[in-house]
Amino acid sequence: MRAGVPDVQARIVVTSDRGGRAREGESLDEATVLLLHGIGVSSRYFHRLSSVLAERGRTIAVDLPGFGRAPKPGRRMTVEDYADLVATFPDGRELRGVVVVGHSMGTQVATSLARSRPDLVAELVLLGPVMAPEDRAPLRAASRLALDTLRESPHSNALVLTDYLRCGLRWYLSVLPSMLDHRLEDDLPLIEAPVTIVRGERDPIARADWARAVAALAPEGRFVEVQGAPHVVMLSHAREVARIVGRRSAAGAGGRAAAASSSELGE
């Protein structure tokens, strides 16, 4: 395994339906939803979504190595390295049949995991997938990120900024090339699990045409747009996103790239 070296560690926070309390280091055997964050940030921006999901079951949020409170590895990490690591933590205990929710770069990690280990993933929910081919240049990506900050709430911006400061520019830039080079569009046609692409209507990073296109690539793909939401959709619209998570696993597979809106999800 590429990431299987002693200096690579993730931090795991489990939120269960037993009081909704977060605990670190708990077994993943009974996990139902796994949350994977984007570049520069951490599990903290899932706090509203994980609290809602905990009303019906267990969730696991991860600080990937180098982000949040997880220590920085002694070497550069790629999207594939992160996926390999997630497949086997902690202490070699493997995930089985979970709903994997990725946001931004986390969508790449989630999809890479589903491609390499389809036995581990029951369903993929990809929030704000990065990023259209024409946007995969550092300056263009940075301009879209800057535009999104104008659309996020002060709470969201505060979480993101403090996580960026904790991550540091050096580590961010070490991971950025892998994120920009990774081709989500190559992985999705090979995914066996149902895939739901979720985009905030006001998201300038995961543009509408790109999000619809990648949904159409998955053999069992659908596209959902959450009205009024920016890029960090699971923080601004946690209950709408929670209703999307796990819907297909519960109801059975369905359809190819069917479009929906948050109003069709009961809002």
PDB file of N, CA and C in Angstrom, residues 197-260:
ATOM      1  N   ILE A 197     -24.024  13.072  -7.281  1.00  0.00           N
ATOM      2  CA  ILE A 197     -23.264  14.316  -7.342  1.00  0.00           C
ATOM      3  C   ILE A 197     -24.137  15.426  -6.776  1.00  0.00           C
ATOM      4  N   VAL A 198     -23.639  16.118  -5.766  1.00  0.00           N
ATOM      5  CA  VAL A 198     -24.390  17.188  -5.118  1.00  0.00           C
ATOM      6  C   VAL A 198     -23.622  18.493  -5.309  1.00  0.00           C
ATOM      7  N   ARG A 199     -24.343  19.486  -5.822  1.00  0.00           N
ATOM      8  CA  ARG A 199     -23.733  20.791  -6.050  1.00  0.00           C
ATOM      9  C   ARG A 199     -24.609  21.878  -5.440  1.00  0.00           C
ATOM     10  N   GLY A 200     -23.962  22.832  -4.761  1.00  0.00           N
ATOM     11  CA  GLY A 200     -24.670  24.025  -4.342  1.00  0.00           C
ATOM     12  C   GLY A 200     -24.933  24.909  -5.543  1.00  0.00           C
ATOM     13  N   GLU A 201     -26.124  25.464  -5.632  1.00  0.00           N
ATOM     14  CA  GLU A 201     -26.502  26.287  -6.785  1.00  0.00           C
ATOM     15  C   GLU A 201     -25.545  27.461  -7.007  1.00  0.00           C
ATOM     16  N   ARG A 202     -24.930  27.981  -5.935  1.00  0.00           N
ATOM     17  CA  ARG A 202     -24.062  29.149  -6.029  1.00  0.00           C
ATOM     18  C   ARG A 202     -22.577  28.772  -5.921  1.00  0.00           C
ATOM     19  N   ASP A 203     -22.250  27.530  -6.196  1.00  0.00           N
ATOM     20  CA  ASP A 203     -20.875  27.035  -6.078  1.00  0.00           C
ATOM     21  C   ASP A 203     -20.070  27.419  -7.322  1.00  0.00           C
ATOM     22  N   PRO A 204     -19.039  28.283  -7.200  1.00  0.00           N
ATOM     23  CA  PRO A 204     -18.233  28.640  -8.370  1.00  0.00           C
ATOM     24  C   PRO A 204     -17.085  27.671  -8.628  1.00  0.00           C
ATOM     25  N   ILE A 205     -16.855  26.735  -7.715  1.00  0.00           N
ATOM     26  CA  ILE A 205     -15.743  25.792  -7.852  1.00  0.00           C
ATOM     27  C   ILE A 205     -16.184  24.558  -8.617  1.00  0.00           C
ATOM     28  N   ALA A 206     -17.286  23.973  -8.206  1.00  0.00           N
ATOM     29  CA  ALA A 206     -17.893  22.856  -8.947  1.00  0.00           C
ATOM     30  C   ALA A 206     -19.015  23.437  -9.800  1.00  0.00           C
ATOM     31  N   ARG A 207     -18.666  23.862 -10.997  1.00  0.00           N
ATOM     32  CA  ARG A 207     -19.652  24.535 -11.844  1.00  0.00           C
ATOM     33  C   ARG A 207     -20.716  23.557 -12.327  1.00  0.00           C
ATOM     34  N   ALA A 208     -21.894  24.087 -12.650  1.00  0.00           N
ATOM     35  CA  ALA A 208     -23.058  23.252 -12.944  1.00  0.00           C
ATOM     36  C   ALA A 208     -22.817  22.316 -14.124  1.00  0.00           C
ATOM     37  N   ASP A 209     -22.222  22.819 -15.193  1.00  0.00           N
ATOM     38  CA  ASP A 209     -22.018  21.967 -16.360  1.00  0.00           C
ATOM     39  C   ASP A 209     -21.068  20.816 -16.052  1.00  0.00           C
ATOM     40  N   TRP A 210     -20.041  21.096 -15.266  1.00  0.00           N
ATOM     41  CA  TRP A 210     -19.095  20.054 -14.859  1.00  0.00           C
ATOM     42  C   TRP A 210     -19.772  19.022 -13.967  1.00  0.00           C
ATOM     43  N   ALA A 211     -20.524  19.471 -12.966  1.00  0.00           N
ATOM     44  CA  ALA A 211     -21.170  18.545 -12.037  1.00  0.00           C
ATOM     45  C   ALA A 211     -22.169  17.641 -12.758  1.00  0.00           C
ATOM     46  N   ARG A 212     -22.934  18.206 -13.673  1.00  0.00           N
ATOM     47  CA  ARG A 212     -23.871  17.385 -14.448  1.00  0.00           C
ATOM     48  C   ARG A 212     -23.138  16.382 -15.339  1.00  0.00           C
ATOM     49  N   ALA A 213     -22.026  16.815 -15.912  1.00  0.00           N
ATOM     50  CA  ALA A 213     -21.274  15.932 -16.802  1.00  0.00           C
ATOM     51  C   ALA A 213     -20.694  14.738 -16.055  1.00  0.00           C
ATOM     52  N   VAL A 214     -20.137  14.973 -14.864  1.00  0.00           N
ATOM     53  CA  VAL A 214     -19.550  13.846 -14.136  1.00  0.00           C
ATOM     54  C   VAL A 214     -20.629  12.910 -13.598  1.00  0.00           C
ATOM     55  N   ALA A 215     -21.794  13.453 -13.258  1.00  0.00           N
ATOM     56  CA  ALA A 215     -22.893  12.575 -12.843  1.00  0.00           C
ATOM     57  C   ALA A 215     -23.278  11.625 -13.966  1.00  0.00           C
ATOM     58  N   ALA A 216     -23.252  12.120 -15.195  1.00  0.00           N
ATOM     59  CA  ALA A 216     -23.626  11.300 -16.341  1.00  0.00           C
ATOM     60  C   ALA A 216     -22.587  10.222 -16.648  1.00  0.00           C
ATOM     61  N   LEU A 217     -21.376  10.373 -16.142  1.00  0.00           N
ATOM     62  CA  LEU A 217     -20.325   9.387 -16.393  1.00  0.00           C
ATOM     63  C   LEU A 217     -20.471   8.124 -15.557  1.00  0.00           C
ATOM     64  N   ALA A 218     -21.081   8.244 -14.398  1.00  0.00           N
ATOM     65  CA  ALA A 218     -21.213   7.085 -13.511  1.00  0.00           C
ATOM     66  C   ALA A 218     -22.304   6.152 -14.025  1.00  0.00           C
ATOM     67  N   PRO A 219     -22.066   4.839 -14.019  1.00  0.00           N
ATOM     68  CA  PRO A 219     -23.094   3.902 -14.486  1.00  0.00           C
ATOM     69  C   PRO A 219     -24.417   4.061 -13.747  1.00  0.00           C
ATOM     70  N   GLU A 220     -24.359   4.382 -12.433  1.00  0.00           N
ATOM     71  CA  GLU A 220     -25.574   4.654 -11.653  1.00  0.00           C
ATOM     72  C   GLU A 220     -25.420   6.029 -11.020  1.00  0.00           C
ATOM     73  N   GLY A 221     -25.428   7.051 -11.856  1.00  0.00           N
ATOM     74  CA  GLY A 221     -25.204   8.403 -11.374  1.00  0.00           C
ATOM     75  C   GLY A 221     -26.443   9.259 -11.401  1.00  0.00           C
ATOM     76  N   ARG A 222     -26.516  10.192 -10.474  1.00  0.00           N
ATOM     77  CA  ARG A 222     -27.570  11.201 -10.514  1.00  0.00           C
ATOM     78  C   ARG A 222     -26.990  12.522 -10.027  1.00  0.00           C
ATOM     79  N   PHE A 223     -27.666  13.587 -10.368  1.00  0.00           N
ATOM     80  CA  PHE A 223     -27.228  14.937 -10.038  1.00  0.00           C
ATOM     81  C   PHE A 223     -28.291  15.619  -9.189  1.00  0.00           C
ATOM     82  N   VAL A 224     -27.857  16.225  -8.089  1.00  0.00           N
ATOM     83  CA  VAL A 224     -28.761  16.978  -7.210  1.00  0.00           C
ATOM     84  C   VAL A 224     -28.154  18.355  -6.988  1.00  0.00           C
ATOM     85  N   GLU A 225     -28.949  19.396  -7.185  1.00  0.00           N
ATOM     86  CA  GLU A 225     -28.502  20.762  -6.931  1.00  0.00           C
ATOM     87  C   GLU A 225     -29.289  21.337  -5.761  1.00  0.00           C
ATOM     88  N   VAL A 226     -28.571  21.827  -4.772  1.00  0.00           N
ATOM     89  CA  VAL A 226     -29.185  22.391  -3.573  1.00  0.00           C
ATOM     90  C   VAL A 226     -29.313  23.896  -3.757  1.00  0.00           C
ATOM     91  N   GLN A 227     -30.526  24.367  -3.757  1.00  0.00           N
ATOM     92  CA  GLN A 227     -30.801  25.769  -4.065  1.00  0.00           C
ATOM     93  C   GLN A 227     -30.182  26.708  -3.032  1.00  0.00           C
ATOM     94  N   GLY A 228     -29.513  27.753  -3.524  1.00  0.00           N
ATOM     95  CA  GLY A 228     -28.980  28.794  -2.660  1.00  0.00           C
ATOM     96  C   GLY A 228     -27.682  28.470  -1.959  1.00  0.00           C
ATOM     97  N   ALA A 229     -27.115  27.277  -2.193  1.00  0.00           N
ATOM     98  CA  ALA A 229     -25.941  26.845  -1.443  1.00  0.00           C
ATOM     99  C   ALA A 229     -24.647  27.180  -2.182  1.00  0.00           C
ATOM    100  N   PRO A 230     -23.582  27.558  -1.447  1.00  0.00           N
ATOM    101  CA  PRO A 230     -22.270  27.736  -2.047  1.00  0.00           C
ATOM    102  C   PRO A 230     -21.490  26.411  -2.028  1.00  0.00           C
ATOM    103  N   HIS A 231     -20.159  26.492  -2.090  1.00  0.00           N
ATOM    104  CA  HIS A 231     -19.341  25.284  -2.208  1.00  0.00           C
ATOM    105  C   HIS A 231     -19.427  24.390  -0.969  1.00  0.00           C
ATOM    106  N   VAL A 232     -19.379  24.991   0.211  1.00  0.00           N
ATOM    107  CA  VAL A 232     -19.415  24.197   1.447  1.00  0.00           C
ATOM    108  C   VAL A 232     -20.878  23.908   1.779  1.00  0.00           C
ATOM    109  N   VAL A 233     -21.507  23.148   0.901  1.00  0.00           N
ATOM    110  CA  VAL A 233     -22.952  22.927   0.921  1.00  0.00           C
ATOM    111  C   VAL A 233     -23.398  22.195   2.179  1.00  0.00           C
ATOM    112  N   MET A 234     -22.566  21.289   2.702  1.00  0.00           N
ATOM    113  CA  MET A 234     -22.978  20.493   3.863  1.00  0.00           C
ATOM    114  C   MET A 234     -22.968  21.294   5.156  1.00  0.00           C
ATOM    115  N   LEU A 235     -22.316  22.479   5.137  1.00  0.00           N
ATOM    116  CA  LEU A 235     -22.339  23.342   6.307  1.00  0.00           C
ATOM    117  C   LEU A 235     -23.501  24.314   6.239  1.00  0.00           C
ATOM    118  N   SER A 236     -23.745  24.871   5.063  1.00  0.00           N
ATOM    119  CA  SER A 236     -24.825  25.848   4.911  1.00  0.00           C
ATOM    120  C   SER A 236     -26.199  25.203   4.828  1.00  0.00           C
ATOM    121  N   HIS A 237     -26.266  23.950   4.336  1.00  0.00           N
ATOM    122  CA  HIS A 237     -27.541  23.266   4.126  1.00  0.00           C
ATOM    123  C   HIS A 237     -27.435  21.816   4.611  1.00  0.00           C
ATOM    124  N   ALA A 238     -27.125  21.668   5.903  1.00  0.00           N
ATOM    125  CA  ALA A 238     -26.814  20.348   6.450  1.00  0.00           C
ATOM    126  C   ALA A 238     -27.993  19.381   6.351  1.00  0.00           C
ATOM    127  N   ARG A 239     -29.189  19.836   6.641  1.00  0.00           N
ATOM    128  CA  ARG A 239     -30.324  18.899   6.634  1.00  0.00           C
ATOM    129  C   ARG A 239     -30.702  18.467   5.223  1.00  0.00           C
ATOM    130  N   GLU A 240     -30.583  19.371   4.264  1.00  0.00           N
ATOM    131  CA  GLU A 240     -30.853  18.978   2.879  1.00  0.00           C
ATOM    132  C   GLU A 240     -29.856  17.916   2.428  1.00  0.00           C
ATOM    133  N   VAL A 241     -28.571  18.126   2.751  1.00  0.00           N
ATOM    134  CA  VAL A 241     -27.550  17.155   2.361  1.00  0.00           C
ATOM    135  C   VAL A 241     -27.752  15.837   3.100  1.00  0.00           C
ATOM    136  N   ALA A 242     -28.115  15.899   4.368  1.00  0.00           N
ATOM    137  CA  ALA A 242     -28.341  14.675   5.136  1.00  0.00           C
ATOM    138  C   ALA A 242     -29.454  13.836   4.528  1.00  0.00           C
ATOM    139  N   ARG A 243     -30.477  14.495   3.977  1.00  0.00           N
ATOM    140  CA  ARG A 243     -31.558  13.739   3.353  1.00  0.00           C
ATOM    141  C   ARG A 243     -31.097  13.035   2.075  1.00  0.00           C
ATOM    142  N   ILE A 244     -30.095  13.609   1.423  1.00  0.00           N
ATOM    143  CA  ILE A 244     -29.563  12.992   0.211  1.00  0.00           C
ATOM    144  C   ILE A 244     -28.700  11.791   0.541  1.00  0.00           C
ATOM    145  N   VAL A 245     -27.923  11.881   1.626  1.00  0.00           N
ATOM    146  CA  VAL A 245     -26.975  10.837   1.990  1.00  0.00           C
ATOM    147  C   VAL A 245     -27.714   9.555   2.353  1.00  0.00           C
ATOM    148  N   GLY A 246     -27.383   8.495   1.672  1.00  0.00           N
ATOM    149  CA  GLY A 246     -27.957   7.195   1.978  1.00  0.00           C
ATOM    150  C   GLY A 246     -29.316   6.928   1.373  1.00  0.00           C
ATOM    151  N   ARG A 247     -29.895   7.882   0.659  1.00  0.00           N
ATOM    152  CA  ARG A 247     -31.226   7.672   0.074  1.00  0.00           C
ATOM    153  C   ARG A 247     -31.231   6.505  -0.902  1.00  0.00           C
ATOM    154  N   ARG A 248     -30.191   6.385  -1.701  1.00  0.00           N
ATOM    155  CA  ARG A 248     -30.191   5.357  -2.739  1.00  0.00           C
ATOM    156  C   ARG A 248     -29.912   3.988  -2.149  1.00  0.00           C
ATOM    157  N   SER A 249     -29.072   3.940  -1.109  1.00  0.00           N
ATOM    158  CA  SER A 249     -28.822   2.664  -0.455  1.00  0.00           C
ATOM    159  C   SER A 249     -30.090   2.132   0.196  1.00  0.00           C
ATOM    160  N   ALA A 250     -30.869   3.062   0.766  1.00  0.00           N
ATOM    161  CA  ALA A 250     -32.094   2.648   1.442  1.00  0.00           C
ATOM    162  C   ALA A 250     -33.182   2.249   0.457  1.00  0.00           C
ATOM    163  N   ALA A 251     -33.255   2.964  -0.653  1.00  0.00           N
ATOM    164  CA  ALA A 251     -34.354   2.747  -1.590  1.00  0.00           C
ATOM    165  C   ALA A 251     -33.990   1.805  -2.739  1.00  0.00           C
ATOM    166  N   GLY A 252     -32.699   1.473  -2.852  1.00  0.00           N
ATOM    167  CA  GLY A 252     -32.257   0.655  -3.978  1.00  0.00           C
ATOM    168  C   GLY A 252     -31.686   1.525  -5.068  1.00  0.00           C
ATOM    169  N   ALA A 253     -30.910   0.928  -5.949  1.00  0.00           N
ATOM    170  CA  ALA A 253     -30.282   1.676  -7.035  1.00  0.00           C
ATOM    171  C   ALA A 253     -31.347   2.233  -7.959  1.00  0.00           C
ATOM    172  N   GLY A 254     -30.977   3.360  -8.619  1.00  0.00           N
ATOM    173  CA  GLY A 254     -31.954   3.903  -9.532  1.00  0.00           C
ATOM    174  C   GLY A 254     -31.406   4.913 -10.493  1.00  0.00           C
ATOM    175  N   GLY A 255     -31.660   4.678 -11.761  1.00  0.00           N
ATOM    176  CA  GLY A 255     -31.507   5.729 -12.757  1.00  0.00           C
ATOM    177  C   GLY A 255     -30.112   6.115 -13.112  1.00  0.00           C
ATOM    178  N   ARG A 256     -30.006   6.842 -14.166  1.00  0.00           N
ATOM    179  CA  ARG A 256     -28.731   7.336 -14.654  1.00  0.00           C
ATOM    180  C   ARG A 256     -28.822   8.847 -14.819  1.00  0.00           C
ATOM    181  N   ALA A 257     -28.042   9.543 -13.968  1.00  0.00           N
ATOM    182  CA  ALA A 257     -27.904  10.995 -14.069  1.00  0.00           C
ATOM    183  C   ALA A 257     -29.240  11.719 -14.097  1.00  0.00           C
ATOM    184  N   ALA A 258     -30.159  11.330 -13.212  1.00  0.00           N
ATOM    185  CA  ALA A 258     -31.424  12.043 -13.110  1.00  0.00           C
ATOM    186  C   ALA A 258     -31.216  13.303 -12.297  1.00  0.00           C
ATOM    187  N   ALA A 259     -31.744  14.416 -12.737  1.00  0.00           N
ATOM    188  CA  ALA A 259     -31.546  15.685 -12.043  1.00  0.00           C
ATOM    189  C   ALA A 259     -32.648  15.905 -11.026  1.00  0.00           C
ATOM    190  N   ALA A 260     -32.274  16.570  -9.886  1.00  0.00           N
ATOM    191  CA  ALA A 260     -33.257  16.902  -8.874  1.00  0.00           C
ATOM    192  C   ALA A 260     -32.836  18.222  -8.251  1.00  0.00           C
TER     193      ALA A 260
END
